[in-house]
Amino acid sequence: MKILVTGATGYIGKRLIPLLLNDGHTIVCPVRDKIRAENYYKNQDNITLIEADFLKNTSLEAIPKDIDVAYYLIHSMSNSAKEFHILEEKCALNFKKFAEKSAIEQVIYLSGITNDTKLSKHLLSRKNVENTLQSNQYALTTFKAGIIVGSGSSSFEIIRDLVEKLPVMIAPKWLNTKTQPLSIRDVLSFLHKALAKKEVYNNSYDIFGPEILTYKTMLLQFAKVRKLKRSIITVPVMTPKLSSYWLYFVTSTSYKLASSLVNSMGVEVIGKKSAINAILDVNPMSYKKAVQLAFKKIEQNSIISSWKDSYISSGKLKRYVHEFINVPEFGCFKDIKTRTISNHNKTITKIWAIGGETGWYYGTLLWKLRGFIDQFFGGTGLRRGRRHPSELNVGDALDFWRVIYADKEKGKLLLYAEMILPGEAWLEFKIKDNTLHQTATFRPHGIAGRLYWYAVVPFHWFIFNGMIQKIAKS
């Protein structure tokens, strides 16, 4: 079949597409930023990327109309825009208008469980999107999931941070909220097996794991899997704002995402039983097993997608990486270093392993201090790390940088700073004629930006000299 997959660069989309390709289907992916998506799918056959934005109706004209089934995986977990629910509704409405003019027979939508009488703004928006997508021209199949457990998922990584960093947790009362966690493998099974399955046409299903657990129980079971002893004390005095700050400072999440999660975590997420498990022959695994499988993926360095690579993990870079590829020249400060290299492959390997667990090769304490300062002022700090120890794709998060360009054959890596700065910054590594060129570019905003640059110049002299020396050394 010819299948349309929206959200192709998202956490779910990047895991679903290989399953569909493996079945021999042809995939069409409308993406807002084609350059970012091309890096993920450049070695895949039977996949077409089309630059389109569902907020802009006219951009959808390039999408082919001979589609059989479509997956609607467009979500927003960032509350940076107060009218996000309006934007989500607009996306859904534009998608529906397109779908009704095409040959699409079935639309499969992944939503959230919305059975509680008091829903968060994000869950209310999910419910509204489902209503918006309903049509007489195609069949809508909706799957509603709660907490998704898998390597790289936001909930998994946040729980991991809490468990591994805090032997004793003094936590907000929402840790007693009940939920039914579901493994990412089971989510993908539901989405995959529902394809062109007429028994699920025009139906909505809650999908959930076999256990009803509180967030506190989830933390303790996670600790047991990791063979860690942990104590949790819940207190009733934490406001949503304090809870958000608690998550932000302890975990790798951004404050905006932390705030969204806190608002959602106060809502009980218990699914309604149906025959969907039998219809699609899916038997969801336990929470413990899902955690164990997630760590197997981590140990094998085979994490396909991570929420940290989503732009909501920072909020500074909004949509298009290509807007940052051309590093500015006018009105900029530059720190340029060059070194002759003797082993091209070793140098490339070092560049592609930079950041995360590897670190930045020189001045580790200064990098950590800069990360702490950034986090203190509301930035990402160094907490995000990197998805894979030696692979980089355009759009990947890399500590407090974002990968803008990555081409090993051309020997070039370009990073854009997502730290809190009075300006914009780029860091480029480029190998040409057996010479490594390392360029830090800073475009200041006003007097504050210029004062900042002159204040950090002495530190840059030590850090950037030491860094290029380590990278170039064979």
Short mmCIF file of N, CA, C and O in Angstrom, two decimals, residues 210-300:
data_model
loop_
_atom_site.label_atom_id
_atom_site.label_comp_id
_atom_site.label_asym_id
_atom_site.label_seq_id
_atom_site.Cartn_x
_atom_site.Cartn_y
_atom_site.Cartn_z
N PRO A 210 -0.95 -4.15 31.42
CA PRO A 210 -1.78 -5.03 32.26
C PRO A 210 -1.88 -4.59 33.72
O PRO A 210 -2.65 -5.18 34.47
N GLU A 211 -1.13 -3.55 34.13
CA GLU A 211 -1.11 -3.17 35.55
C GLU A 211 -1.57 -1.73 35.75
O GLU A 211 -1.29 -0.85 34.92
N ILE A 212 -2.24 -1.50 36.86
CA ILE A 212 -2.55 -0.14 37.30
C ILE A 212 -1.52 0.22 38.37
O ILE A 212 -1.46 -0.41 39.43
N LEU A 213 -0.68 1.21 38.07
CA LEU A 213 0.41 1.58 38.98
C LEU A 213 0.37 3.08 39.27
O LEU A 213 -0.07 3.87 38.43
N THR A 214 0.86 3.46 40.44
CA THR A 214 1.08 4.88 40.70
C THR A 214 2.46 5.24 40.17
O THR A 214 3.31 4.37 39.94
N TYR A 215 2.70 6.54 39.97
CA TYR A 215 4.03 6.96 39.53
C TYR A 215 5.09 6.57 40.56
O TYR A 215 6.23 6.23 40.21
N LYS A 216 4.70 6.58 41.83
CA LYS A 216 5.62 6.18 42.89
C LYS A 216 6.02 4.72 42.73
O LYS A 216 7.21 4.37 42.83
N THR A 217 5.05 3.86 42.46
CA THR A 217 5.33 2.43 42.25
C THR A 217 6.22 2.23 41.03
O THR A 217 7.12 1.39 41.02
N MET A 218 5.96 3.02 39.99
CA MET A 218 6.78 2.93 38.78
C MET A 218 8.24 3.26 39.08
O MET A 218 9.16 2.58 38.62
N LEU A 219 8.45 4.31 39.89
CA LEU A 219 9.81 4.69 40.27
C LEU A 219 10.50 3.57 41.06
O LEU A 219 11.67 3.24 40.81
N LEU A 220 9.76 2.98 42.00
CA LEU A 220 10.34 1.93 42.84
C LEU A 220 10.62 0.66 42.04
O LEU A 220 11.63 -0.02 42.26
N GLN A 221 9.71 0.31 41.10
CA GLN A 221 9.95 -0.87 40.27
C GLN A 221 11.13 -0.63 39.32
O GLN A 221 11.92 -1.54 39.05
N PHE A 222 11.24 0.60 38.83
CA PHE A 222 12.37 0.97 37.97
C PHE A 222 13.68 0.78 38.76
O PHE A 222 14.65 0.22 38.25
N ALA A 223 13.68 1.26 40.02
CA ALA A 223 14.85 1.13 40.87
C ALA A 223 15.21 -0.34 41.10
O ALA A 223 16.40 -0.72 41.13
N LYS A 224 14.19 -1.17 41.25
CA LYS A 224 14.42 -2.61 41.46
C LYS A 224 15.09 -3.23 40.24
O LYS A 224 16.00 -4.06 40.38
N VAL A 225 14.63 -2.86 39.06
CA VAL A 225 15.25 -3.36 37.83
C VAL A 225 16.71 -2.95 37.76
O VAL A 225 17.58 -3.72 37.35
N ARG A 226 17.00 -1.73 38.23
CA ARG A 226 18.37 -1.20 38.19
C ARG A 226 19.19 -1.64 39.42
O ARG A 226 20.33 -1.23 39.57
N LYS A 227 18.54 -2.42 40.30
CA LYS A 227 19.18 -2.91 41.52
C LYS A 227 19.68 -1.76 42.40
O LYS A 227 20.82 -1.74 42.89
N LEU A 228 18.80 -0.79 42.58
CA LEU A 228 19.08 0.38 43.40
C LEU A 228 18.07 0.48 44.53
O LEU A 228 16.88 0.22 44.33
N LYS A 229 18.51 0.86 45.71
CA LYS A 229 17.60 1.07 46.83
C LYS A 229 17.19 2.54 46.86
O LYS A 229 18.04 3.43 46.93
N ARG A 230 15.88 2.79 46.82
CA ARG A 230 15.38 4.15 46.79
C ARG A 230 14.23 4.34 47.77
O ARG A 230 13.42 3.43 47.96
N SER A 231 14.18 5.53 48.39
CA SER A 231 13.10 5.88 49.30
C SER A 231 12.38 7.11 48.76
O SER A 231 13.03 8.05 48.28
N ILE A 232 11.05 7.09 48.83
CA ILE A 232 10.26 8.21 48.31
C ILE A 232 9.30 8.71 49.38
O ILE A 232 8.53 7.94 49.95
N ILE A 233 9.36 9.99 49.64
CA ILE A 233 8.45 10.64 50.59
C ILE A 233 7.63 11.67 49.81
O ILE A 233 8.19 12.58 49.20
N THR A 234 6.33 11.49 49.78
CA THR A 234 5.47 12.45 49.06
C THR A 234 4.98 13.52 50.03
O THR A 234 4.61 13.23 51.16
N VAL A 235 4.96 14.76 49.56
CA VAL A 235 4.50 15.89 50.38
C VAL A 235 3.38 16.62 49.65
O VAL A 235 3.39 16.71 48.42
N PRO A 236 2.40 17.14 50.38
CA PRO A 236 1.25 17.77 49.74
C PRO A 236 1.44 19.25 49.43
O PRO A 236 0.55 19.88 48.89
N VAL A 237 2.61 19.79 49.74
CA VAL A 237 2.75 21.25 49.67
C VAL A 237 3.30 21.76 48.35
O VAL A 237 3.36 22.96 48.13
N MET A 238 3.74 20.89 47.47
CA MET A 238 4.33 21.35 46.21
C MET A 238 3.25 21.82 45.23
O MET A 238 2.39 21.05 44.83
N THR A 239 3.34 23.07 44.81
CA THR A 239 2.44 23.61 43.80
C THR A 239 2.87 23.08 42.43
O THR A 239 4.00 22.59 42.28
N PRO A 240 2.01 23.18 41.42
CA PRO A 240 2.42 22.75 40.07
C PRO A 240 3.71 23.43 39.61
O PRO A 240 4.55 22.81 38.96
N LYS A 241 3.87 24.71 39.97
CA LYS A 241 5.07 25.43 39.55
C LYS A 241 6.31 24.87 40.23
O LYS A 241 7.35 24.65 39.60
N LEU A 242 6.21 24.62 41.55
CA LEU A 242 7.34 24.03 42.28
C LEU A 242 7.65 22.62 41.76
O LEU A 242 8.81 22.24 41.64
N SER A 243 6.59 21.87 41.45
CA SER A 243 6.78 20.52 40.91
C SER A 243 7.51 20.57 39.58
O SER A 243 8.38 19.74 39.29
N SER A 244 7.16 21.56 38.76
CA SER A 244 7.81 21.72 37.45
C SER A 244 9.28 22.03 37.62
O SER A 244 10.14 21.48 36.92
N TYR A 245 9.59 22.93 38.56
CA TYR A 245 11.00 23.27 38.83
C TYR A 245 11.75 22.05 39.38
O TYR A 245 12.91 21.83 39.07
N TRP A 246 11.07 21.26 40.20
CA TRP A 246 11.67 20.04 40.76
C TRP A 246 12.08 19.10 39.64
O TRP A 246 13.21 18.59 39.60
N LEU A 247 11.17 18.85 38.69
CA LEU A 247 11.48 17.99 37.55
C LEU A 247 12.58 18.59 36.70
O LEU A 247 13.49 17.89 36.23
N TYR A 248 12.50 19.91 36.49
CA TYR A 248 13.46 20.58 35.61
C TYR A 248 14.89 20.47 36.13
O TYR A 248 15.82 20.17 35.38
N PHE A 249 15.09 20.71 37.42
CA PHE A 249 16.44 20.71 37.97
C PHE A 249 17.01 19.31 38.19
O PHE A 249 18.22 19.12 38.14
N VAL A 250 16.13 18.33 38.41
CA VAL A 250 16.62 16.98 38.70
C VAL A 250 16.79 16.15 37.43
O VAL A 250 17.69 15.32 37.34
N THR A 251 15.93 16.38 36.44
CA THR A 251 15.94 15.55 35.24
C THR A 251 16.46 16.34 34.04
O THR A 251 16.80 17.51 34.14
N SER A 252 16.48 15.68 32.88
CA SER A 252 17.00 16.31 31.66
C SER A 252 15.91 17.03 30.87
O SER A 252 16.16 17.49 29.76
N THR A 253 14.72 17.13 31.42
CA THR A 253 13.63 17.77 30.69
C THR A 253 13.76 19.29 30.70
O THR A 253 14.39 19.87 31.59
N SER A 254 13.17 19.94 29.72
CA SER A 254 13.10 21.40 29.72
C SER A 254 11.99 21.84 30.68
O SER A 254 11.11 21.05 31.02
N TYR A 255 12.02 23.10 31.09
CA TYR A 255 10.99 23.57 32.03
C TYR A 255 9.61 23.53 31.36
O TYR A 255 8.61 23.18 32.00
N LYS A 256 9.54 23.87 30.08
CA LYS A 256 8.26 23.89 29.38
C LYS A 256 7.63 22.50 29.33
O LYS A 256 6.44 22.33 29.56
N LEU A 257 8.47 21.50 29.04
CA LEU A 257 7.95 20.13 29.00
C LEU A 257 7.62 19.65 30.41
O LEU A 257 6.61 18.97 30.61
N ALA A 258 8.44 20.03 31.38
CA ALA A 258 8.17 19.65 32.77
C ALA A 258 6.82 20.19 33.22
O ALA A 258 6.04 19.49 33.87
N SER A 259 6.53 21.43 32.86
CA SER A 259 5.26 22.05 33.22
C SER A 259 4.09 21.31 32.58
O SER A 259 3.06 21.05 33.22
N SER A 260 4.26 20.93 31.31
CA SER A 260 3.21 20.18 30.61
C SER A 260 2.98 18.82 31.26
O SER A 260 1.84 18.39 31.45
N LEU A 261 4.08 18.15 31.61
CA LEU A 261 3.97 16.83 32.23
C LEU A 261 3.32 16.90 33.60
O LEU A 261 2.50 16.05 33.95
N VAL A 262 3.68 17.90 34.39
CA VAL A 262 3.10 18.05 35.73
C VAL A 262 1.59 18.24 35.63
O VAL A 262 0.81 17.65 36.40
N ASN A 263 1.17 19.05 34.67
CA ASN A 263 -0.28 19.28 34.49
C ASN A 263 -1.00 18.00 34.10
O ASN A 263 -2.15 17.77 34.49
N SER A 264 -0.32 17.14 33.33
CA SER A 264 -0.92 15.88 32.90
C SER A 264 -0.85 14.81 33.98
O SER A 264 -1.73 13.96 34.09
N MET A 265 0.21 14.85 34.80
CA MET A 265 0.42 13.79 35.80
C MET A 265 -0.55 13.87 36.97
O MET A 265 -0.66 12.93 37.75
N GLY A 266 -1.25 14.96 37.09
CA GLY A 266 -2.27 15.05 38.14
C GLY A 266 -3.56 14.36 37.74
O GLY A 266 -4.48 14.21 38.54
N VAL A 267 -3.63 13.93 36.48
CA VAL A 267 -4.83 13.30 35.94
C VAL A 267 -4.67 11.78 35.95
O VAL A 267 -3.66 11.25 35.49
N GLU A 268 -5.64 11.08 36.48
CA GLU A 268 -5.60 9.62 36.50
C GLU A 268 -5.79 9.08 35.08
O GLU A 268 -6.72 9.46 34.38
N VAL A 269 -4.88 8.21 34.68
CA VAL A 269 -4.92 7.67 33.32
C VAL A 269 -5.22 6.18 33.37
O VAL A 269 -4.32 5.34 33.38
N ILE A 270 -6.49 5.87 33.44
CA ILE A 270 -6.95 4.47 33.49
C ILE A 270 -7.79 4.20 32.24
O ILE A 270 -8.75 4.92 31.96
N GLY A 271 -7.41 3.17 31.50
CA GLY A 271 -8.10 2.88 30.25
C GLY A 271 -9.37 2.08 30.40
O GLY A 271 -9.56 1.36 31.39
N LYS A 272 -10.26 2.23 29.43
CA LYS A 272 -11.49 1.44 29.38
C LYS A 272 -11.22 0.16 28.60
O LYS A 272 -10.64 0.19 27.52
N LYS A 273 -11.68 -0.95 29.15
CA LYS A 273 -11.45 -2.25 28.51
C LYS A 273 -12.26 -2.38 27.23
O LYS A 273 -13.36 -1.85 27.12
N SER A 274 -11.66 -3.09 26.26
CA SER A 274 -12.34 -3.37 25.00
C SER A 274 -11.78 -4.67 24.44
O SER A 274 -10.95 -5.32 25.07
N ALA A 275 -12.22 -5.02 23.25
CA ALA A 275 -11.75 -6.27 22.64
C ALA A 275 -10.54 -6.07 21.74
O ALA A 275 -10.13 -6.97 21.01
N ILE A 276 -9.91 -4.88 21.81
CA ILE A 276 -8.85 -4.55 20.85
C ILE A 276 -7.64 -5.48 20.96
O ILE A 276 -7.03 -5.83 19.94
N ASN A 277 -7.29 -5.93 22.17
CA ASN A 277 -6.15 -6.84 22.31
C ASN A 277 -6.38 -8.13 21.55
O ASN A 277 -5.47 -8.67 20.89
N ALA A 278 -7.61 -8.64 21.61
CA ALA A 278 -7.95 -9.88 20.91
C ALA A 278 -8.06 -9.64 19.40
O ALA A 278 -7.60 -10.47 18.60
N ILE A 279 -8.64 -8.51 19.02
CA ILE A 279 -8.82 -8.20 17.59
C ILE A 279 -7.48 -8.15 16.87
O ILE A 279 -7.31 -8.68 15.77
N LEU A 280 -6.50 -7.49 17.51
CA LEU A 280 -5.19 -7.31 16.86
C LEU A 280 -4.13 -8.29 17.37
O LEU A 280 -2.98 -8.22 16.94
N ASP A 281 -4.53 -9.18 18.28
CA ASP A 281 -3.61 -10.17 18.84
C ASP A 281 -2.37 -9.50 19.46
O ASP A 281 -1.22 -9.81 19.13
N VAL A 282 -2.63 -8.57 20.36
CA VAL A 282 -1.56 -7.90 21.10
C VAL A 282 -1.76 -8.19 22.59
O VAL A 282 -2.84 -7.97 23.13
N ASN A 283 -0.72 -8.67 23.23
CA ASN A 283 -0.78 -8.95 24.67
C ASN A 283 0.27 -8.07 25.36
O ASN A 283 1.44 -8.45 25.45
N PRO A 284 -0.14 -6.89 25.82
CA PRO A 284 0.82 -5.94 26.39
C PRO A 284 1.63 -6.52 27.54
O PRO A 284 1.13 -7.28 28.37
N MET A 285 2.90 -6.16 27.55
CA MET A 285 3.83 -6.66 28.56
C MET A 285 3.76 -5.83 29.84
O MET A 285 3.22 -4.71 29.85
N SER A 286 4.34 -6.34 30.90
CA SER A 286 4.35 -5.65 32.18
C SER A 286 5.31 -4.46 32.12
O SER A 286 6.18 -4.37 31.25
N TYR A 287 5.14 -3.55 33.07
CA TYR A 287 6.00 -2.37 33.16
C TYR A 287 7.46 -2.77 33.37
O TYR A 287 8.37 -2.25 32.71
N LYS A 288 7.70 -3.73 34.26
CA LYS A 288 9.07 -4.18 34.54
C LYS A 288 9.75 -4.72 33.28
O LYS A 288 10.91 -4.41 33.01
N LYS A 289 9.01 -5.53 32.53
CA LYS A 289 9.59 -6.10 31.31
C LYS A 289 9.90 -5.00 30.30
O LYS A 289 10.92 -5.04 29.61
N ALA A 290 9.02 -4.01 30.21
CA ALA A 290 9.23 -2.89 29.29
C ALA A 290 10.51 -2.13 29.65
O ALA A 290 11.29 -1.74 28.77
N VAL A 291 10.73 -1.93 30.95
CA VAL A 291 11.96 -1.25 31.41
C VAL A 291 13.19 -2.10 31.09
O VAL A 291 14.21 -1.58 30.62
N GLN A 292 13.11 -3.39 31.33
CA GLN A 292 14.24 -4.28 31.05
C GLN A 292 14.60 -4.27 29.57
O GLN A 292 15.78 -4.20 29.20
N LEU A 293 13.60 -4.31 28.70
CA LEU A 293 13.84 -4.28 27.25
C LEU A 293 14.42 -2.95 26.82
O LEU A 293 15.27 -2.89 25.92
N ALA A 294 13.97 -1.88 27.45
CA ALA A 294 14.49 -0.56 27.13
C ALA A 294 15.99 -0.48 27.42
O ALA A 294 16.77 0.07 26.64
N PHE A 295 16.40 -1.06 28.55
CA PHE A 295 17.82 -1.02 28.90
C PHE A 295 18.66 -1.93 28.00
O PHE A 295 19.85 -1.66 27.78
N LYS A 296 18.05 -2.97 27.45
CA LYS A 296 18.77 -3.78 26.47
C LYS A 296 19.11 -2.96 25.24
O LYS A 296 20.21 -3.04 24.68
N LYS A 297 18.15 -2.13 24.82
CA LYS A 297 18.37 -1.25 23.67
C LYS A 297 19.47 -0.23 23.98
O LYS A 297 20.31 0.08 23.14
N ILE A 298 19.44 0.30 25.20
CA ILE A 298 20.44 1.29 25.60
C ILE A 298 21.84 0.67 25.62
O ILE A 298 22.81 1.25 25.12
N GLU A 299 21.92 -0.54 26.17
CA GLU A 299 23.21 -1.22 26.25
C GLU A 299 23.76 -1.56 24.86
O GLU A 299 24.98 -1.60 24.65
N GLN A 300 22.87 -1.79 23.91
CA GLN A 300 23.28 -2.13 22.54
C GLN A 300 23.49 -0.88 21.68
O GLN A 300 23.80 -0.99 20.49
#
